[in-house]
Short mmCIF file of C-alpha atoms in Angstrom, two decimals:
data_model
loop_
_atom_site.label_atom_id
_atom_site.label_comp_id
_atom_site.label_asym_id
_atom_site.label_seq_id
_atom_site.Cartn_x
_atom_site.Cartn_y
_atom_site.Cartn_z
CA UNK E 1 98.15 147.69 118.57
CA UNK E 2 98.39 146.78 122.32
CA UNK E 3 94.78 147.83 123.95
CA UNK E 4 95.28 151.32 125.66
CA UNK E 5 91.67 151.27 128.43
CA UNK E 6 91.12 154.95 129.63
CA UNK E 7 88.51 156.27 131.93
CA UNK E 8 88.11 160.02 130.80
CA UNK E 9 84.52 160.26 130.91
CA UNK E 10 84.84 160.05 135.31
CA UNK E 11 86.28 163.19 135.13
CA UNK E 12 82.94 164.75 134.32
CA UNK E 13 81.27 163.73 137.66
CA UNK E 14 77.88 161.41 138.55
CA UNK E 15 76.03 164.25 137.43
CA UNK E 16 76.43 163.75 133.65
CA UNK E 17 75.19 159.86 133.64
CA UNK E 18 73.76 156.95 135.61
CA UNK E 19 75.54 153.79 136.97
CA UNK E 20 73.89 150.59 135.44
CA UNK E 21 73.33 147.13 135.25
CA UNK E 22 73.09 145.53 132.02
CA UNK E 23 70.60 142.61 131.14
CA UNK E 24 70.92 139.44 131.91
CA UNK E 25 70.05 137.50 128.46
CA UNK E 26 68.44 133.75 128.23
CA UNK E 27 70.80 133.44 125.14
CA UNK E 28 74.52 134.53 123.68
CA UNK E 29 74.55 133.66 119.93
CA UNK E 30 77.69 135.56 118.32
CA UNK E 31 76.23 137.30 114.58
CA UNK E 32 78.55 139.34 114.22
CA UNK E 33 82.19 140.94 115.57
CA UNK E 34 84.30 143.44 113.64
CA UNK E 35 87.33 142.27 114.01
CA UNK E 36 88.65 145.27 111.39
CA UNK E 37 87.25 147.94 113.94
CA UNK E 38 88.59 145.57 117.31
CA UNK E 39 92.01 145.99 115.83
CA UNK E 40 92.07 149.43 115.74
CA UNK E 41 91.52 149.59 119.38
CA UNK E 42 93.89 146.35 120.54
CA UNK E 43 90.73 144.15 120.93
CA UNK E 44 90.98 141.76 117.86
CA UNK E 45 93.13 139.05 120.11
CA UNK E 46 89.94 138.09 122.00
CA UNK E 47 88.72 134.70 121.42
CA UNK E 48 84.87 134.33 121.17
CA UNK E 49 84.35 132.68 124.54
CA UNK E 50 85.84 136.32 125.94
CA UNK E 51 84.05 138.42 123.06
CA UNK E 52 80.48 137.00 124.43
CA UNK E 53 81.66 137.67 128.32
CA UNK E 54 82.18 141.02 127.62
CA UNK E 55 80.01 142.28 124.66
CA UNK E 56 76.89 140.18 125.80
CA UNK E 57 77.51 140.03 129.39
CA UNK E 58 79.46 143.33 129.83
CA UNK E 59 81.99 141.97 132.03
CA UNK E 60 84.61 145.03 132.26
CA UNK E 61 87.60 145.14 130.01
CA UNK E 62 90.41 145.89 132.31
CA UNK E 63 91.42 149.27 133.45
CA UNK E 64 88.45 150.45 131.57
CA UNK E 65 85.23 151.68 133.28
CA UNK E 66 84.06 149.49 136.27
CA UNK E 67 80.47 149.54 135.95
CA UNK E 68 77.90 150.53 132.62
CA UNK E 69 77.01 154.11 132.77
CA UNK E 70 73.78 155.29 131.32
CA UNK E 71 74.72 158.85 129.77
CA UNK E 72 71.95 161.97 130.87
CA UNK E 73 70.82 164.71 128.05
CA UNK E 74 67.90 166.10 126.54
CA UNK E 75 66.90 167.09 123.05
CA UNK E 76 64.94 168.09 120.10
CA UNK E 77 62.75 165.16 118.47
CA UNK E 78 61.47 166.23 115.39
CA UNK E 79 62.13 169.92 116.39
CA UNK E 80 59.62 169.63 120.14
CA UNK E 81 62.23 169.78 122.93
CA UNK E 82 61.82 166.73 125.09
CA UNK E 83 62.98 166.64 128.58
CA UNK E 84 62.30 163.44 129.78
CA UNK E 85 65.34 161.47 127.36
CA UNK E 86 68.37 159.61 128.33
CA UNK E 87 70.13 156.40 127.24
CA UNK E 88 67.17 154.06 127.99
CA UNK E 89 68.67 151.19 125.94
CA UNK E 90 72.10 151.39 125.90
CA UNK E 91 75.35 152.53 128.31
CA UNK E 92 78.30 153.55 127.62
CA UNK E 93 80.50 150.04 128.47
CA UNK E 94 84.60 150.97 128.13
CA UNK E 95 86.74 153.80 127.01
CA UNK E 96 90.08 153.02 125.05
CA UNK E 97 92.56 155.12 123.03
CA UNK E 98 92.96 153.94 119.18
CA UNK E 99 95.56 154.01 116.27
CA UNK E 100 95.03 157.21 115.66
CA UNK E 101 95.56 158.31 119.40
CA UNK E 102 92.05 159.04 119.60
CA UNK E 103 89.62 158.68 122.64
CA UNK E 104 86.99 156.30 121.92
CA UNK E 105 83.50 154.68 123.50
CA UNK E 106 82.79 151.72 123.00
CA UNK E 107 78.85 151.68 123.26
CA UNK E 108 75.49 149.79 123.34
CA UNK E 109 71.97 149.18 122.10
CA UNK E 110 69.93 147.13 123.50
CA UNK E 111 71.53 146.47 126.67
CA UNK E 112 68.76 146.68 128.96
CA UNK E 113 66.45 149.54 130.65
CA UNK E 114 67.96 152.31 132.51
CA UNK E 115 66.23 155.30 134.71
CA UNK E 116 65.79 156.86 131.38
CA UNK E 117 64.02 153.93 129.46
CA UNK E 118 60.66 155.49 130.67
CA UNK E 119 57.95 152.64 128.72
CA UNK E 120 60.24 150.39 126.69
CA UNK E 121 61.92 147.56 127.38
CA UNK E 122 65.63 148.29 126.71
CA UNK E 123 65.47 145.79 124.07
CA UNK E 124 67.12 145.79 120.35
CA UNK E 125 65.55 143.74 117.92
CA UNK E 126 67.84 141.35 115.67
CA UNK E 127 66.49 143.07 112.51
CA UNK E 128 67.20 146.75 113.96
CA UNK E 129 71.10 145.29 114.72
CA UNK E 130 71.64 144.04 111.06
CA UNK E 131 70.11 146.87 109.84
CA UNK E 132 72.65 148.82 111.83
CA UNK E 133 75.34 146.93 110.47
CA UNK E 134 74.32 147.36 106.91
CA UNK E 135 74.67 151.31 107.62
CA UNK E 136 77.33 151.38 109.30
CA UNK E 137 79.79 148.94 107.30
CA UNK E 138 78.24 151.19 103.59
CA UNK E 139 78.31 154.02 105.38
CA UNK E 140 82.18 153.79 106.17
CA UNK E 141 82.80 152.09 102.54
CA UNK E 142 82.03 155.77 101.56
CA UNK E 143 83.90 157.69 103.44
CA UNK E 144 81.32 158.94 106.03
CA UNK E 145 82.52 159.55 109.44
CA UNK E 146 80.81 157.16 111.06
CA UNK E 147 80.37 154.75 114.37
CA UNK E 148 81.08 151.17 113.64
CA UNK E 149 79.11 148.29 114.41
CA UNK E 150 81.49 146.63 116.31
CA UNK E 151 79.34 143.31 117.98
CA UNK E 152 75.90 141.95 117.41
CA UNK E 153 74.80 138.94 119.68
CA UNK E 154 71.75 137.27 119.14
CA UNK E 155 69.87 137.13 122.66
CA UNK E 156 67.28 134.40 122.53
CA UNK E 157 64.06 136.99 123.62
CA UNK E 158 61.02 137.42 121.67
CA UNK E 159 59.81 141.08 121.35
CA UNK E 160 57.11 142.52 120.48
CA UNK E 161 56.96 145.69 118.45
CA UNK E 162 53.74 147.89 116.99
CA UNK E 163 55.58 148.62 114.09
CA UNK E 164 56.71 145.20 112.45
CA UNK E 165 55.57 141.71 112.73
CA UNK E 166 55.80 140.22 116.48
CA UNK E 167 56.84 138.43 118.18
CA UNK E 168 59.89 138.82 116.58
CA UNK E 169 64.12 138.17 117.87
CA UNK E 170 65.94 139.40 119.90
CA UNK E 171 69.96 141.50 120.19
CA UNK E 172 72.24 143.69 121.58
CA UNK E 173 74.55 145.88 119.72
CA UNK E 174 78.04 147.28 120.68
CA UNK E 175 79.08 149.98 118.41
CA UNK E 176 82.48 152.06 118.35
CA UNK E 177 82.76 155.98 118.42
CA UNK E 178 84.12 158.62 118.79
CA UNK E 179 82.61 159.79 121.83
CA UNK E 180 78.38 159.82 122.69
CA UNK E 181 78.44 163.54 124.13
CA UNK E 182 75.58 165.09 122.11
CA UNK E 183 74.68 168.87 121.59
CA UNK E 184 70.97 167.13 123.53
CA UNK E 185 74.09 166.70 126.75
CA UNK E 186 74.19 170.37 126.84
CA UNK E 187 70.75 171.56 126.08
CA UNK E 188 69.99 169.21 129.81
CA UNK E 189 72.55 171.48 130.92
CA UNK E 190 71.23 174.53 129.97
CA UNK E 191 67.39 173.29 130.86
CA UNK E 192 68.89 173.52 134.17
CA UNK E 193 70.43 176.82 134.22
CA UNK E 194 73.64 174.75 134.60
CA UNK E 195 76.79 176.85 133.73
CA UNK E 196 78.94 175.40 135.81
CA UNK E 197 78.36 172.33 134.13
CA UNK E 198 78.67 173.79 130.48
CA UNK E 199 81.65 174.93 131.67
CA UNK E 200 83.06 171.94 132.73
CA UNK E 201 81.76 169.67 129.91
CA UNK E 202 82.76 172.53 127.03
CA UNK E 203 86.66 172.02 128.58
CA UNK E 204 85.84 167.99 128.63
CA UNK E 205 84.78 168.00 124.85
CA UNK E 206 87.39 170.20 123.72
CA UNK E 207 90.30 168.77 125.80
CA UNK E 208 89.58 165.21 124.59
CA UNK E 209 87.99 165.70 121.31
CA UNK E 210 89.52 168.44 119.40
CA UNK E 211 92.83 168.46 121.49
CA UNK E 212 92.55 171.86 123.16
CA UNK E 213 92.34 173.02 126.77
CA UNK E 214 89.91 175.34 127.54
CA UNK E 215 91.40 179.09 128.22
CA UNK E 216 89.68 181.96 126.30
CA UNK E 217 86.92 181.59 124.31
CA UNK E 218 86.12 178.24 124.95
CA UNK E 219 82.75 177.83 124.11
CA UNK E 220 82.48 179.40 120.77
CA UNK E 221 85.77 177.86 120.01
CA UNK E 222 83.96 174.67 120.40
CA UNK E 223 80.70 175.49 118.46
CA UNK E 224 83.23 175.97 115.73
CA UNK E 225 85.10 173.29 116.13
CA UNK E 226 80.65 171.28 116.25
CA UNK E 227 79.77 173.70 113.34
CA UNK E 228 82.97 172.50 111.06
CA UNK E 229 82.36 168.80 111.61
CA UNK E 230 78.66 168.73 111.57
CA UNK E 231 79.01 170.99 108.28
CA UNK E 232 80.98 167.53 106.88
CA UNK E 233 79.16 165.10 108.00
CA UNK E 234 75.40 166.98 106.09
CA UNK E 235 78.04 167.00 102.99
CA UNK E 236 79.34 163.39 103.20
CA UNK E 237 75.55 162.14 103.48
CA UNK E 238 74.71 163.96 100.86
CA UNK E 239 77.41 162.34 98.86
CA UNK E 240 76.62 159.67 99.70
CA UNK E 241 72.99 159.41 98.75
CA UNK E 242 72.42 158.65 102.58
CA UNK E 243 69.11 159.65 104.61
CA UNK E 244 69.67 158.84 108.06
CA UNK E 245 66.36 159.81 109.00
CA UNK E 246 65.70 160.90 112.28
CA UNK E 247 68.49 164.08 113.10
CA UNK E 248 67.13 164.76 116.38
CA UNK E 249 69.75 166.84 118.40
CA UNK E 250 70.28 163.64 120.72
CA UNK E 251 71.55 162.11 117.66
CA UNK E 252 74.31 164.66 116.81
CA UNK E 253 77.42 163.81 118.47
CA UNK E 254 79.51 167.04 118.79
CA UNK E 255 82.49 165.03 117.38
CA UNK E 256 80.52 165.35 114.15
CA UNK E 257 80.26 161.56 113.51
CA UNK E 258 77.24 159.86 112.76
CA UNK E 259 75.32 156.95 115.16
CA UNK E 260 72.11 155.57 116.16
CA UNK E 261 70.38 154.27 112.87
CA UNK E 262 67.23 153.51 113.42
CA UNK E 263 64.89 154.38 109.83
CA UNK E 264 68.38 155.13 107.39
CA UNK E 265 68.27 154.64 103.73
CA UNK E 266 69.82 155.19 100.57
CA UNK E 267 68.11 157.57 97.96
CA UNK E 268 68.20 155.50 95.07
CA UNK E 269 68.06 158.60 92.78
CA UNK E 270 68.62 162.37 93.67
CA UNK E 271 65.31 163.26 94.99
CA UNK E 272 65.02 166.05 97.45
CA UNK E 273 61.68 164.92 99.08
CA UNK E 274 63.37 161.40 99.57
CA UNK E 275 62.58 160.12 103.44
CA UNK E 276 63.53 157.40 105.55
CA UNK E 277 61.13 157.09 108.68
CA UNK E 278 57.63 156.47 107.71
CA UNK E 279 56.43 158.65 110.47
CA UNK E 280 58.13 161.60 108.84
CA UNK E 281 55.08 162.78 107.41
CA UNK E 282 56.03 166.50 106.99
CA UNK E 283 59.30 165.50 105.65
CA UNK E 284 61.77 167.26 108.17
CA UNK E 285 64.29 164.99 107.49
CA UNK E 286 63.96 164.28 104.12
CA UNK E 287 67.89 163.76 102.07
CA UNK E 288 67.77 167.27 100.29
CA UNK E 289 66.78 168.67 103.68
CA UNK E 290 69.56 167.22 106.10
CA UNK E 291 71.93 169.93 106.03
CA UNK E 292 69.25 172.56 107.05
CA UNK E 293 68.46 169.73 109.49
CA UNK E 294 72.05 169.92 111.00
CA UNK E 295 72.24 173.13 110.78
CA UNK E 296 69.15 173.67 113.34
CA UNK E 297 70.83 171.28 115.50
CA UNK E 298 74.13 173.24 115.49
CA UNK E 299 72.16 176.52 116.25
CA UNK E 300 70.41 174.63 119.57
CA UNK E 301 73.69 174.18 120.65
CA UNK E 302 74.92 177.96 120.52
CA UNK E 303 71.90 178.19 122.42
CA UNK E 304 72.73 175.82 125.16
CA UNK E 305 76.20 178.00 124.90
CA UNK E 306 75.08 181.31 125.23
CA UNK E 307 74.50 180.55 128.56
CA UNK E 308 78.33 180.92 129.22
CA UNK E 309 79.28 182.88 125.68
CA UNK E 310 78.72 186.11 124.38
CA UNK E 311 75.94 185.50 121.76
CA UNK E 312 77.76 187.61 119.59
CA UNK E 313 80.73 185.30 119.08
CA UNK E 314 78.39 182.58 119.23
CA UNK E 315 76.20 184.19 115.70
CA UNK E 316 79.51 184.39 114.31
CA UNK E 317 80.52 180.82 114.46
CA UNK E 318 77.12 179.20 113.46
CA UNK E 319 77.06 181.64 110.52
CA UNK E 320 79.96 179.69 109.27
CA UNK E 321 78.14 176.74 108.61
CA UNK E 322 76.66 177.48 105.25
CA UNK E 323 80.34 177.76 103.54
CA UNK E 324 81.87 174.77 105.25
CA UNK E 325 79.16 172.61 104.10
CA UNK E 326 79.96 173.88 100.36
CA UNK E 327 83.71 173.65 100.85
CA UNK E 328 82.80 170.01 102.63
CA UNK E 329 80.29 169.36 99.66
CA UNK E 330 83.06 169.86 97.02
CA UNK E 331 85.22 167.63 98.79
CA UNK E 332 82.84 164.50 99.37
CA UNK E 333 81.71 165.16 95.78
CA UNK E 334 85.11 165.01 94.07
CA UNK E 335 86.09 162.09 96.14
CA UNK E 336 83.30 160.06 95.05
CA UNK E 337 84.12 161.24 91.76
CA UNK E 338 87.27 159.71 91.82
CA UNK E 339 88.95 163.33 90.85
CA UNK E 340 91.94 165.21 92.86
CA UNK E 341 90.77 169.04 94.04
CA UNK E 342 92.19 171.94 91.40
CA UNK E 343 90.55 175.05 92.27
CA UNK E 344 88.06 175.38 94.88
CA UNK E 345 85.65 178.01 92.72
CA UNK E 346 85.97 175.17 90.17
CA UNK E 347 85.44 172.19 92.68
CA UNK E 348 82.56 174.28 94.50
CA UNK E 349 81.01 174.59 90.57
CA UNK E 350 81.41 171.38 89.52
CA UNK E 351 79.53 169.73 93.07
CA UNK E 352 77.05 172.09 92.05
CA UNK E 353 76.50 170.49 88.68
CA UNK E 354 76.72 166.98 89.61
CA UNK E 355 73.87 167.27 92.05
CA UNK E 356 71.96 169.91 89.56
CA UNK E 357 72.18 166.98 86.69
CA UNK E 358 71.49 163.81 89.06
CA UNK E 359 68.10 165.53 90.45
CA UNK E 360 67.40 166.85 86.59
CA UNK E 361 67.85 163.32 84.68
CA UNK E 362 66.85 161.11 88.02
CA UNK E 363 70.06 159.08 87.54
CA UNK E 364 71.25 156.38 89.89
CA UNK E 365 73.54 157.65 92.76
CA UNK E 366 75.04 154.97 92.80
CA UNK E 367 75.24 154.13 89.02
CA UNK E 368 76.14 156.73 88.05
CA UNK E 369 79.54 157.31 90.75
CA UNK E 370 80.43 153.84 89.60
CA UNK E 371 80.70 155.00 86.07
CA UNK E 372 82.37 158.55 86.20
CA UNK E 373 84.99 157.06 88.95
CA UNK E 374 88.58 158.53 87.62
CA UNK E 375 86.37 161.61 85.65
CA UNK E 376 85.70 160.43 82.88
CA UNK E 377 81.90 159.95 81.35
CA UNK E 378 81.23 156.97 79.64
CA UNK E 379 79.41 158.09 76.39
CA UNK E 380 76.17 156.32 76.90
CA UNK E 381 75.71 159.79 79.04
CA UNK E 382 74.20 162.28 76.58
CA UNK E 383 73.28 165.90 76.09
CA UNK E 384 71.88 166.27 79.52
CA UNK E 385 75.42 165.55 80.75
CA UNK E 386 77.12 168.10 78.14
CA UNK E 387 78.13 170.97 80.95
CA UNK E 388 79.27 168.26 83.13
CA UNK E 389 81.50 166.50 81.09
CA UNK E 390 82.95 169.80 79.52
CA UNK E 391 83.78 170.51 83.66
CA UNK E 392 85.16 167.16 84.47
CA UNK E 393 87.70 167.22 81.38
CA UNK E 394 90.11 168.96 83.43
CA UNK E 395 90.33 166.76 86.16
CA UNK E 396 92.95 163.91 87.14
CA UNK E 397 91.80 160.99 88.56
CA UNK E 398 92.98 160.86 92.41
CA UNK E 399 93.63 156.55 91.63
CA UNK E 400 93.56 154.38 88.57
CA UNK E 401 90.54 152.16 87.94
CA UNK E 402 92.63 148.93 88.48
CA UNK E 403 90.68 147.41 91.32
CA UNK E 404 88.57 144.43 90.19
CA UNK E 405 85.95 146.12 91.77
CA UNK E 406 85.48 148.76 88.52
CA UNK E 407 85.28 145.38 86.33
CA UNK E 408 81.96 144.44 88.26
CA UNK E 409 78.88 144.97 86.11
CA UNK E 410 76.87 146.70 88.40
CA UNK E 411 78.21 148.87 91.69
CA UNK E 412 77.55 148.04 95.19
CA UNK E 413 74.47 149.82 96.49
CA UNK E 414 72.17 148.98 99.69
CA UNK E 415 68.53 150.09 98.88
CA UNK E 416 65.98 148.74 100.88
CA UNK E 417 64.90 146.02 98.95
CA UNK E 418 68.21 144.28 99.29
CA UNK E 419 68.29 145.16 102.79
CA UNK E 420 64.49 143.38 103.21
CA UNK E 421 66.41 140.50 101.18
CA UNK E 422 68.74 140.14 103.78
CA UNK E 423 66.83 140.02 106.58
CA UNK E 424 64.38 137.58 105.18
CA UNK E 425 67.21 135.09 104.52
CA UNK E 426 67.74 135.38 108.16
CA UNK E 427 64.28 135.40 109.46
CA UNK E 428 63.08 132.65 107.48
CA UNK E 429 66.09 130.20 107.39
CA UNK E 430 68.50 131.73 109.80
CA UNK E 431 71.04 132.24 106.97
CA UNK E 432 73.88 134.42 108.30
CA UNK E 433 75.43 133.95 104.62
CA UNK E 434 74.06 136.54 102.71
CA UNK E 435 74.46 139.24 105.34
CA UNK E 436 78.50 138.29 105.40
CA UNK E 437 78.64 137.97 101.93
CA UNK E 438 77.57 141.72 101.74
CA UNK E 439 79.70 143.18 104.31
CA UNK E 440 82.50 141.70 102.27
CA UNK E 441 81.34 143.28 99.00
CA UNK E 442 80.80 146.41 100.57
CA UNK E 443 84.34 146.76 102.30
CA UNK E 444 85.89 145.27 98.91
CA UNK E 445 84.38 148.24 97.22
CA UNK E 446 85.84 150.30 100.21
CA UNK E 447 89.07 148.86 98.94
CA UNK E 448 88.41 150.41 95.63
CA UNK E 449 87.49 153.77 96.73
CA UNK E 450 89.97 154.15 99.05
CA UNK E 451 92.37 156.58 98.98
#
């Protein structure tokens, strides 16, 4: 498709971000660029030489946004509302429409510091943007709405980091979303007693995002719209065996699509206590958690809301969380299954069961989807597995198992050791092979699972 720049994000006002200058880095070594995601957006034409000019030195794209803007909003970290948050590593670069007529950011990480970068540096390190990568590209392979890491660059730096070994290299990051307004961009409003401003970015969201114009109702008809979305995404994690570890309401996007991975992983079996960020010590976040996670985040924004809604209409929406995420569950579920829906009673009961007989026999996730794909148990599952295969029977497999993928011995997976593998190749011998070699089995297995 032709690239289509827009600029919707002005119509909000200077109030809602900061104009910015990106870094200026000693170094522009192209890792990686997505040329699957670039051509859904027109961008896949670019040669390298005008890849690195804009995603490393963040020359404009034309007709898109003139100048990096630094977006403003609060949030909850680990449930303690901090007001003093912000982009203060990234900016939101360009605005485009894509094949799917959809308004999209194109964003960064590691850009440079902003007014909101408070003590840090602004800085990405390399390991944090291949890490990102490995999330995002599995992550997508299994049907997660997610962003998409669309450019790393290597930047020639050497940071230093408390948390892993320093000095260590360098990046910045441009990912692909759809949209970076948070719910933590209207709890900043609502800090400030800002209805106005609610107002104005309630009709923004809902106008661009969910294809409505504001008129009656507006602001629970978005919570419901945040509450539907954000139900989908706790069930598609789940799923997927994901834990994306820090679901801080600055890191919900009210388009219900997941960003920012800093401390992911993947649960390797079905345990609820399961965490990604070692400083998690209470386990807030842990995988069986996450939906009561989102949840929580969903309610802060009917709190921002109430400012300008009746908190009525408000308890109404949120309350519908808890049977969208089952009705979401069921879905993500069967798909991974490889079954078509029959009866969503029966679809809710058999979700129920595949999660009640993972956590029960501590089964690979991902094993164990590899082998039922289609709905049909292979019979080195025993009596443990007895309810579940009397459910399945019914079913009819949504495609046929005539991918070479299902002839592999082993599925795909990314647990951490593998991802440690990867970046060790690349730390220790600069080998960018590995790291393409797995983006390429991941998105062949995307292939597979594909509708």
């Amino acid at each position: 498709m032709a690239f289509s720049p827009q600029q919707a994000i002005l119509e909000l006002g200077d109030a809602f971000y900061d104009p910015v200058h990106p870094a200026r880095f000693p170094k522009q070594i192209l890792r990686f660029r997505n040329d699957r995601a670039a051509a859904s957006v027109g961008l896949d034409g670019l040669s390298d030489t005008e890849w690195l000019a804009h995603f490393a030195r963040f020359e404009p794209l034309p007709g898109s946004l003139e100048q990096p803007l630094a977006q403003r909003y609060h949030g909850h970290q680990f449930r303690v509302y901090n007001p003093e948050i912000g982009d203060g590593r990234g900016f939101l670069f360009a605005q485009m429409t894509d094949d799917q007529g959809r308004l999209m950011d194109l964003g960064t990480k590691g850009s440079g510091q902003t007014p909101h970068s408070r003590f840090g540096d602004g800085r990405l390190t390399l390991k944090g943007g291949v890490r990102e990568i490995l999330a995002t590209e599995m992550l997508e392979a299994l049907g997660v709405e997610t962003s998409r890491t669309f450019s790393l660059v290597e930047t020639g730096e050497e940071l230093h980091r408390g948390d892993e070994p320093s000095p260590t290299r360098s990046s910045v990051l441009v990912r692909l979303s759809h949209g970076h307004i948070r719910i933590g961009t209207f709890q900043r409003l609502a800090h400030f007693g800002e209805t106005e401003a609610i107002a104005k970015l309630t009709a923004y969201v809902l106008r661009h995002y969910y294809g409505e114009e504001a008129g009656d109702n507006a602001p629970t008809r978005l919570l419901a719209h945040v509450v539907a979305r954000t139900a989908r995404l706790a069930a598609q994690y789940m799923a997927a065996g994901f834990v994306h570890g820090v679901l801080n309401s600055d890191n919900i996007n009210v388009t219900g699509e997941s960003f920012d991975y800093g401390p992911w992983r993947f649960a390797p079996i079905w345990a609820p206590r399961f965490t990604a960020a070692y400083f998690d010590h209470a386990g807030l976040y842990a995988y069986a958690r996450q939906p009561e996670a989102i949840y929580w985040d969903a309610a802060q924004l009917a709190s921002a809301l109430s400012l300008v809604a009746p908190e009525d209409s408000l308890v109404a929406a949120l309350d519908g969380f808890p049977d969208a995420y089952h009705r979401e569950s069921a879905t993500a579920i069967l798909w991974r299954l490889g079954v078509l829906p029959r009866d969503p009673e029966q679809d809710r009961a058999l979700a129920q069961t595949v999660e009640q007989t993972l956590a029960a026999t501590d089964s690979p996730i991902d094993l164990f989807y590899f082998d039922v794909f289609g709905g049909v148990l292979p019979t080195s599952y025993g009596e443990p597995f007895a309810q579940l295969r009397a459910q399945l029977a019914p079913y009819r497999p949504r495609k046929p198992r005539d991918h070479p993928y299902w002839s592999d011995p082993e599925p795909c997976a990314m647990l951490i050791d593998e991802v440690e593998a990867i970046w060790a190749r690349i730390a220790e011998q600069d080998d960018w092979s590995i790291l393409h070699a797995k983006v390429a089995a991941i998105r062949r297995m995307g292939e597979a699972l594909k509708a």
